[in-house]
PDB file of C-alpha atoms in Angstrom:
ATOM      1  CA  UNK A   1       0.000   0.000   0.000  1.00 83.00           C
ATOM      2  CA  UNK A   2       2.867   2.368   0.794  1.00 89.00           C
ATOM      3  CA  UNK A   3       4.415   1.662  -2.608  1.00 91.00           C
ATOM      4  CA  UNK A   4       1.149   2.580  -4.327  1.00 92.00           C
ATOM      5  CA  UNK A   5       0.854   5.763  -2.272  1.00 96.00           C
ATOM      6  CA  UNK A   6       4.394   6.819  -3.227  1.00 93.00           C
ATOM      7  CA  UNK A   7       3.813   5.976  -6.907  1.00 90.00           C
ATOM      8  CA  UNK A   8       0.496   7.837  -6.921  1.00 94.00           C
ATOM      9  CA  UNK A   9       1.985  10.873  -5.180  1.00 96.00           C
ATOM     10  CA  UNK A  10       4.963  11.025  -7.538  1.00 92.00           C
ATOM     11  CA  UNK A  11       2.801  10.654 -10.650  1.00 92.00           C
ATOM     12  CA  UNK A  12       0.194  13.222  -9.636  1.00 95.00           C
ATOM     13  CA  UNK A  13       2.810  15.685  -8.377  1.00 94.00           C
ATOM     14  CA  UNK A  14       4.668  15.519 -11.672  1.00 89.00           C
ATOM     15  CA  UNK A  15       1.523  15.813 -13.813  1.00 91.00           C
ATOM     16  CA  UNK A  16      -0.193  18.576 -11.828  1.00 92.00           C
ATOM     17  CA  UNK A  17       3.169  20.289 -11.229  1.00 88.00           C
ATOM     18  CA  UNK A  18       2.423  22.655  -8.287  1.00 90.00           C
ATOM     19  CA  UNK A  19       5.687  24.642  -8.734  1.00 84.00           C
ATOM     20  CA  UNK A  20       4.828  25.121 -12.420  1.00 82.00           C
ATOM     21  CA  UNK A  21       1.323  26.373 -11.596  1.00 87.00           C
ATOM     22  CA  UNK A  22       2.691  29.063  -9.258  1.00 86.00           C
ATOM     23  CA  UNK A  23       4.170  31.442 -11.890  1.00 81.00           C
ATOM     24  CA  UNK A  24       1.044  31.175 -14.050  1.00 83.00           C
ATOM     25  CA  UNK A  25      -1.162  32.021 -11.081  1.00 89.00           C
ATOM     26  CA  UNK A  26       1.118  34.888 -10.064  1.00 83.00           C
ATOM     27  CA  UNK A  27       0.956  36.316 -13.575  1.00 79.00           C
ATOM     28  CA  UNK A  28      -2.823  36.016 -13.879  1.00 82.00           C
ATOM     29  CA  UNK A  29      -3.491  37.583 -10.456  1.00 84.00           C
ATOM     30  CA  UNK A  30      -0.909  40.371 -10.648  1.00 77.00           C
ATOM     31  CA  UNK A  31      -3.483  43.136 -10.202  1.00 76.00           C
ATOM     32  CA  UNK A  32      -5.681  41.403  -7.633  1.00 83.00           C
ATOM     33  CA  UNK A  33      -5.881  42.229  -3.938  1.00 88.00           C
ATOM     34  CA  UNK A  34      -4.332  39.707  -1.503  1.00 90.00           C
ATOM     35  CA  UNK A  35      -7.813  38.678  -0.318  1.00 93.00           C
ATOM     36  CA  UNK A  36      -9.089  38.125  -3.860  1.00 92.00           C
ATOM     37  CA  UNK A  37      -5.906  36.252  -4.800  1.00 92.00           C
ATOM     38  CA  UNK A  38      -6.270  33.982  -1.764  1.00 95.00           C
ATOM     39  CA  UNK A  39      -9.930  33.311  -2.549  1.00 95.00           C
ATOM     40  CA  UNK A  40      -9.117  32.396  -6.162  1.00 95.00           C
ATOM     41  CA  UNK A  41      -6.337  30.046  -5.047  1.00 96.00           C
ATOM     42  CA  UNK A  42      -8.686  28.221  -2.684  1.00 96.00           C
ATOM     43  CA  UNK A  43     -11.536  28.124  -5.212  1.00 96.00           C
ATOM     44  CA  UNK A  44      -9.379  26.811  -8.056  1.00 96.00           C
ATOM     45  CA  UNK A  45      -7.962  24.038  -5.856  1.00 96.00           C
ATOM     46  CA  UNK A  46     -11.433  23.016  -4.663  1.00 97.00           C
ATOM     47  CA  UNK A  47     -12.877  22.965  -8.188  1.00 96.00           C
ATOM     48  CA  UNK A  48      -9.960  20.942  -9.534  1.00 96.00           C
ATOM     49  CA  UNK A  49     -10.099  18.621  -6.523  1.00 97.00           C
ATOM     50  CA  UNK A  50     -13.789  17.863  -6.988  1.00 97.00           C
ATOM     51  CA  UNK A  51     -13.251  17.082 -10.669  1.00 96.00           C
ATOM     52  CA  UNK A  52     -10.256  14.829 -10.049  1.00 97.00           C
ATOM     53  CA  UNK A  53     -11.918  13.017  -7.154  1.00 96.00           C
ATOM     54  CA  UNK A  54     -15.041  12.426  -9.246  1.00 96.00           C
ATOM     55  CA  UNK A  55     -13.038  10.890 -12.099  1.00 95.00           C
ATOM     56  CA  UNK A  56     -10.889   8.898  -9.664  1.00 95.00           C
ATOM     57  CA  UNK A  57     -13.912   7.379  -7.908  1.00 94.00           C
ATOM     58  CA  UNK A  58     -16.367   7.008 -10.778  1.00 95.00           C
ATOM     59  CA  UNK A  59     -13.991   6.879 -13.761  1.00 92.00           C
ATOM     60  CA  UNK A  60     -13.887   3.082 -14.013  1.00 88.00           C
ATOM     61  CA  UNK A  61     -17.685   2.848 -14.064  1.00 90.00           C
ATOM     62  CA  UNK A  62     -17.755   5.574 -16.719  1.00 90.00           C
ATOM     63  CA  UNK A  63     -15.320   3.609 -18.891  1.00 90.00           C
ATOM     64  CA  UNK A  64     -17.422   0.455 -18.524  1.00 89.00           C
ATOM     65  CA  UNK A  65     -20.504   2.378 -19.601  1.00 93.00           C
ATOM     66  CA  UNK A  66     -18.642   3.426 -22.758  1.00 91.00           C
ATOM     67  CA  UNK A  67     -17.422  -0.115 -23.390  1.00 92.00           C
ATOM     68  CA  UNK A  68     -13.756   0.804 -22.858  1.00 89.00           C
ATOM     69  CA  UNK A  69     -11.553  -1.686 -21.027  1.00 89.00           C
ATOM     70  CA  UNK A  70      -9.121  -0.599 -18.333  1.00 84.00           C
ATOM     71  CA  UNK A  71      -6.268  -2.128 -20.310  1.00 88.00           C
ATOM     72  CA  UNK A  72      -7.073   0.037 -23.325  1.00 90.00           C
ATOM     73  CA  UNK A  73      -7.286   3.091 -21.079  1.00 90.00           C
ATOM     74  CA  UNK A  74      -3.941   2.238 -19.472  1.00 88.00           C
ATOM     75  CA  UNK A  75      -2.284   2.129 -22.899  1.00 92.00           C
ATOM     76  CA  UNK A  76      -3.961   5.320 -24.130  1.00 91.00           C
ATOM     77  CA  UNK A  77      -3.346   7.147 -20.852  1.00 89.00           C
ATOM     78  CA  UNK A  78       0.280   6.039 -20.781  1.00 89.00           C
ATOM     79  CA  UNK A  79       0.870   7.359 -24.287  1.00 93.00           C
ATOM     80  CA  UNK A  80      -0.739  10.686 -23.398  1.00 90.00           C
ATOM     81  CA  UNK A  81       1.350  11.012 -20.226  1.00 88.00           C
ATOM     82  CA  UNK A  82       4.482  10.185 -22.231  1.00 91.00           C
ATOM     83  CA  UNK A  83       3.717  13.065 -24.598  1.00 88.00           C
ATOM     84  CA  UNK A  84       3.277  15.383 -21.597  1.00 85.00           C
ATOM     85  CA  UNK A  85       6.625  14.150 -20.267  1.00 86.00           C
ATOM     86  CA  UNK A  86       8.319  15.014 -23.561  1.00 88.00           C
ATOM     87  CA  UNK A  87       6.856  18.511 -23.382  1.00 84.00           C
ATOM     88  CA  UNK A  88       8.236  18.891 -19.858  1.00 81.00           C
ATOM     89  CA  UNK A  89      11.724  17.698 -20.821  1.00 84.00           C
ATOM     90  CA  UNK A  90      11.893  20.090 -23.785  1.00 84.00           C
ATOM     91  CA  UNK A  91      10.152  22.927 -21.879  1.00 75.00           C
ATOM     92  CA  UNK A  92       7.156  23.024 -24.198  1.00 76.00           C
ATOM     93  CA  UNK A  93       4.502  22.464 -21.534  1.00 67.00           C
ATOM     94  CA  UNK A  94       5.300  25.618 -19.598  1.00 62.00           C
ATOM     95  CA  UNK A  95       5.347  27.622 -22.842  1.00 68.00           C
ATOM     96  CA  UNK A  96       1.885  26.302 -23.698  1.00 68.00           C
ATOM     97  CA  UNK A  97       0.607  27.186 -20.222  1.00 66.00           C
ATOM     98  CA  UNK A  98       2.063  30.688 -20.438  1.00 65.00           C
ATOM     99  CA  UNK A  99       0.520  31.202 -23.882  1.00 72.00           C
ATOM    100  CA  UNK A 100      -2.884  30.169 -22.542  1.00 65.00           C
ATOM    101  CA  UNK A 101      -2.438  32.512 -19.598  1.00 66.00           C
ATOM    102  CA  UNK A 102      -1.564  35.417 -21.904  1.00 68.00           C
ATOM    103  CA  UNK A 103      -4.668  34.699 -23.991  1.00 68.00           C
ATOM    104  CA  UNK A 104      -6.805  34.870 -20.858  1.00 65.00           C
ATOM    105  CA  UNK A 105      -5.170  38.130 -19.744  1.00 62.00           C
ATOM    106  CA  UNK A 106      -5.820  39.629 -23.172  1.00 63.00           C
ATOM    107  CA  UNK A 107      -9.575  39.123 -22.792  1.00 62.00           C
ATOM    108  CA  UNK A 108     -11.643  42.091 -21.571  1.00 54.00           C
ATOM    109  CA  UNK A 109     -12.735  40.387 -18.326  1.00 52.00           C
ATOM    110  CA  UNK A 110     -10.325  38.164 -16.466  1.00 54.00           C
ATOM    111  CA  UNK A 111     -10.984  39.148 -12.852  1.00 65.00           C
ATOM    112  CA  UNK A 112     -11.711  35.598 -11.667  1.00 81.00           C
ATOM    113  CA  UNK A 113      -9.429  32.924 -13.103  1.00 86.00           C
ATOM    114  CA  UNK A 114     -10.135  30.322 -10.420  1.00 89.00           C
ATOM    115  CA  UNK A 115     -12.259  28.024 -12.589  1.00 90.00           C
ATOM    116  CA  UNK A 116     -10.728  28.767 -16.006  1.00 86.00           C
ATOM    117  CA  UNK A 117      -7.879  28.478 -16.649  1.00 85.00           C
ATOM    118  CA  UNK A 118      -6.481  27.589 -13.184  1.00 91.00           C
ATOM    119  CA  UNK A 119      -8.990  24.976 -12.015  1.00 92.00           C
ATOM    120  CA  UNK A 120      -9.512  23.635 -15.542  1.00 91.00           C
ATOM    121  CA  UNK A 121      -7.250  22.802 -17.340  1.00 85.00           C
ATOM    122  CA  UNK A 122      -4.136  23.989 -15.444  1.00 89.00           C
ATOM    123  CA  UNK A 123      -4.713  21.728 -12.422  1.00 94.00           C
ATOM    124  CA  UNK A 124      -7.481  19.358 -13.506  1.00 94.00           C
ATOM    125  CA  UNK A 125      -6.405  18.791 -17.098  1.00 88.00           C
ATOM    126  CA  UNK A 126      -6.494  15.701 -19.318  1.00 86.00           C
ATOM    127  CA  UNK A 127      -3.187  14.443 -17.928  1.00 88.00           C
ATOM    128  CA  UNK A 128      -4.169  14.692 -14.254  1.00 93.00           C
ATOM    129  CA  UNK A 129      -7.626  13.220 -14.903  1.00 93.00           C
ATOM    130  CA  UNK A 130      -6.130  10.274 -16.775  1.00 92.00           C
ATOM    131  CA  UNK A 131      -3.511   9.797 -14.052  1.00 93.00           C
ATOM    132  CA  UNK A 132      -6.126   9.726 -11.290  1.00 95.00           C
ATOM    133  CA  UNK A 133      -8.170   7.125 -13.155  1.00 93.00           C
ATOM    134  CA  UNK A 134      -5.128   5.007 -14.036  1.00 92.00           C
ATOM    135  CA  UNK A 135      -3.838   5.012 -10.469  1.00 93.00           C
ATOM    136  CA  UNK A 136      -7.224   4.063  -9.049  1.00 93.00           C
ATOM    137  CA  UNK A 137      -7.361   1.150 -11.480  1.00 87.00           C
ATOM    138  CA  UNK A 138      -4.124  -0.180  -9.961  1.00 85.00           C
ATOM    139  CA  UNK A 139      -5.659  -0.365  -6.501  1.00 82.00           C
ATOM    140  CA  UNK A 140      -7.021  -3.664  -5.193  1.00 82.00           C
ATOM    141  CA  UNK A 141      -9.307  -3.173  -2.247  1.00 89.00           C
ATOM    142  CA  UNK A 142     -10.461  -0.245  -0.159  1.00 92.00           C
ATOM    143  CA  UNK A 143      -7.111   0.341   1.558  1.00 93.00           C
ATOM    144  CA  UNK A 144      -5.199   0.818  -1.709  1.00 94.00           C
ATOM    145  CA  UNK A 145      -7.963   3.009  -3.162  1.00 94.00           C
ATOM    146  CA  UNK A 146      -7.767   5.205  -0.071  1.00 96.00           C
ATOM    147  CA  UNK A 147      -3.977   5.383  -0.477  1.00 96.00           C
ATOM    148  CA  UNK A 148      -4.390   6.765  -4.003  1.00 96.00           C
ATOM    149  CA  UNK A 149      -7.039   9.242  -2.868  1.00 97.00           C
ATOM    150  CA  UNK A 150      -4.803  10.345   0.015  1.00 97.00           C
ATOM    151  CA  UNK A 151      -1.954  10.967  -2.430  1.00 97.00           C
ATOM    152  CA  UNK A 152      -4.299  13.000  -4.637  1.00 97.00           C
ATOM    153  CA  UNK A 153      -5.506  15.125  -1.715  1.00 97.00           C
ATOM    154  CA  UNK A 154      -1.910  15.706  -0.575  1.00 98.00           C
ATOM    155  CA  UNK A 155      -0.854  16.898  -4.042  1.00 97.00           C
ATOM    156  CA  UNK A 156      -3.874  19.208  -4.197  1.00 97.00           C
ATOM    157  CA  UNK A 157      -2.955  20.675  -0.802  1.00 98.00           C
ATOM    158  CA  UNK A 158       0.600  21.261  -2.025  1.00 97.00           C
ATOM    159  CA  UNK A 159      -0.833  22.896  -5.152  1.00 97.00           C
ATOM    160  CA  UNK A 160      -2.961  25.198  -3.005  1.00 97.00           C
ATOM    161  CA  UNK A 161       0.114  26.055  -0.933  1.00 96.00           C
ATOM    162  CA  UNK A 162       2.098  26.804  -4.108  1.00 94.00           C
ATOM    163  CA  UNK A 163      -0.658  29.147  -5.321  1.00 95.00           C
ATOM    164  CA  UNK A 164      -0.911  30.934  -1.985  1.00 95.00           C
ATOM    165  CA  UNK A 165       2.880  31.404  -1.905  1.00 92.00           C
ATOM    166  CA  UNK A 166       3.301  31.990  -5.643  1.00 86.00           C
ATOM    167  CA  UNK A 167       5.258  35.241  -5.317  1.00 78.00           C
ATOM    168  CA  UNK A 168       7.804  34.125  -2.677  1.00 83.00           C
ATOM    169  CA  UNK A 169       8.093  30.699  -4.323  1.00 75.00           C
ATOM    170  CA  UNK A 170       9.110  32.202  -7.651  1.00 71.00           C
ATOM    171  CA  UNK A 171      11.659  34.456  -5.998  1.00 75.00           C
ATOM    172  CA  UNK A 172      13.091  31.440  -4.177  1.00 75.00           C
ATOM    173  CA  UNK A 173      13.246  29.059  -7.132  1.00 69.00           C
ATOM    174  CA  UNK A 174      13.981  31.337 -10.048  1.00 69.00           C
ATOM    175  CA  UNK A 175      13.543  30.421 -13.699  1.00 67.00           C
ATOM    176  CA  UNK A 176      16.622  28.224 -14.088  1.00 73.00           C
ATOM    177  CA  UNK A 177      15.997  26.058 -11.029  1.00 76.00           C
ATOM    178  CA  UNK A 178      12.333  25.667 -11.966  1.00 70.00           C
ATOM    179  CA  UNK A 179      13.309  24.596 -15.513  1.00 75.00           C
ATOM    180  CA  UNK A 180      15.770  22.044 -14.142  1.00 79.00           C
ATOM    181  CA  UNK A 181      13.182  20.586 -11.746  1.00 76.00           C
ATOM    182  CA  UNK A 182      10.623  20.397 -14.548  1.00 76.00           C
ATOM    183  CA  UNK A 183      13.006  18.461 -16.786  1.00 83.00           C
ATOM    184  CA  UNK A 184      13.901  15.973 -14.057  1.00 84.00           C
ATOM    185  CA  UNK A 185      10.221  15.422 -13.256  1.00 81.00           C
ATOM    186  CA  UNK A 186       9.549  14.983 -16.975  1.00 84.00           C
ATOM    187  CA  UNK A 187      12.042  12.108 -17.160  1.00 88.00           C
ATOM    188  CA  UNK A 188      10.374  10.442 -14.159  1.00 85.00           C
ATOM    189  CA  UNK A 189       6.939  10.891 -15.714  1.00 85.00           C
ATOM    190  CA  UNK A 190       8.158   9.361 -18.993  1.00 89.00           C
ATOM    191  CA  UNK A 191       9.255   6.215 -17.135  1.00 89.00           C
ATOM    192  CA  UNK A 192       5.931   6.014 -15.287  1.00 84.00           C
ATOM    193  CA  UNK A 193       4.034   6.472 -18.557  1.00 89.00           C
ATOM    194  CA  UNK A 194       5.955   3.648 -20.221  1.00 92.00           C
ATOM    195  CA  UNK A 195       5.144   1.434 -17.227  1.00 89.00           C
ATOM    196  CA  UNK A 196       1.425   2.167 -17.674  1.00 88.00           C
ATOM    197  CA  UNK A 197       1.663   1.117 -21.330  1.00 92.00           C
ATOM    198  CA  UNK A 198       3.584  -2.046 -20.434  1.00 93.00           C
ATOM    199  CA  UNK A 199       0.991  -2.958 -17.777  1.00 89.00           C
ATOM    200  CA  UNK A 200      -1.841  -2.422 -20.236  1.00 89.00           C
ATOM    201  CA  UNK A 201      -0.250  -4.512 -22.978  1.00 93.00           C
ATOM    202  CA  UNK A 202       0.722  -7.303 -20.563  1.00 92.00           C
ATOM    203  CA  UNK A 203      -2.790  -7.464 -19.060  1.00 87.00           C
ATOM    204  CA  UNK A 204      -4.485  -7.447 -22.464  1.00 86.00           C
ATOM    205  CA  UNK A 205      -2.346 -10.385 -23.673  1.00 86.00           C
ATOM    206  CA  UNK A 206      -2.928 -12.607 -20.647  1.00 76.00           C
TER     207      UNK A 206
END
């Protein structure tokens, strides 16, 4: 159970990327009051958390209703996570996030960014949703399911903390250190993604 918790925490932390969300949030809330900024950080984390928890708990039943096997989802999800990992290694993911943030800032009204783009898709995006569902499918029994959910809640709390401390965090890390961390996490995510694909192929052939 501890191994699953660690694997789930590492996967979700890499995919959601709390340190990477901090500069985007800081940029989008540059003109907001501290109270409004704090409220948006809390709201975006809650919205993303509800979405991820819903897919984690009910995702398998949803796949069955669509006639999609877990093995097929493991393979598809692993491929998608591998592509995200490549973007992280070559620093394309952060560029895409920054471009989306600039598009939002360019719109006439962007006072509240808690639901879009922070809650969805910055935190609860396709990668994190797929990861939550894939990790829950690896659990066998209530204890292991709770371990995955605990890892998800912990990552969401760290994300909320990163948003609340976005300014000081960016001054502490700096661009170069953040880029280095992102690349290292991308390599780890690539290995985890390949493992998901291997598990899916192995299970489908047995």
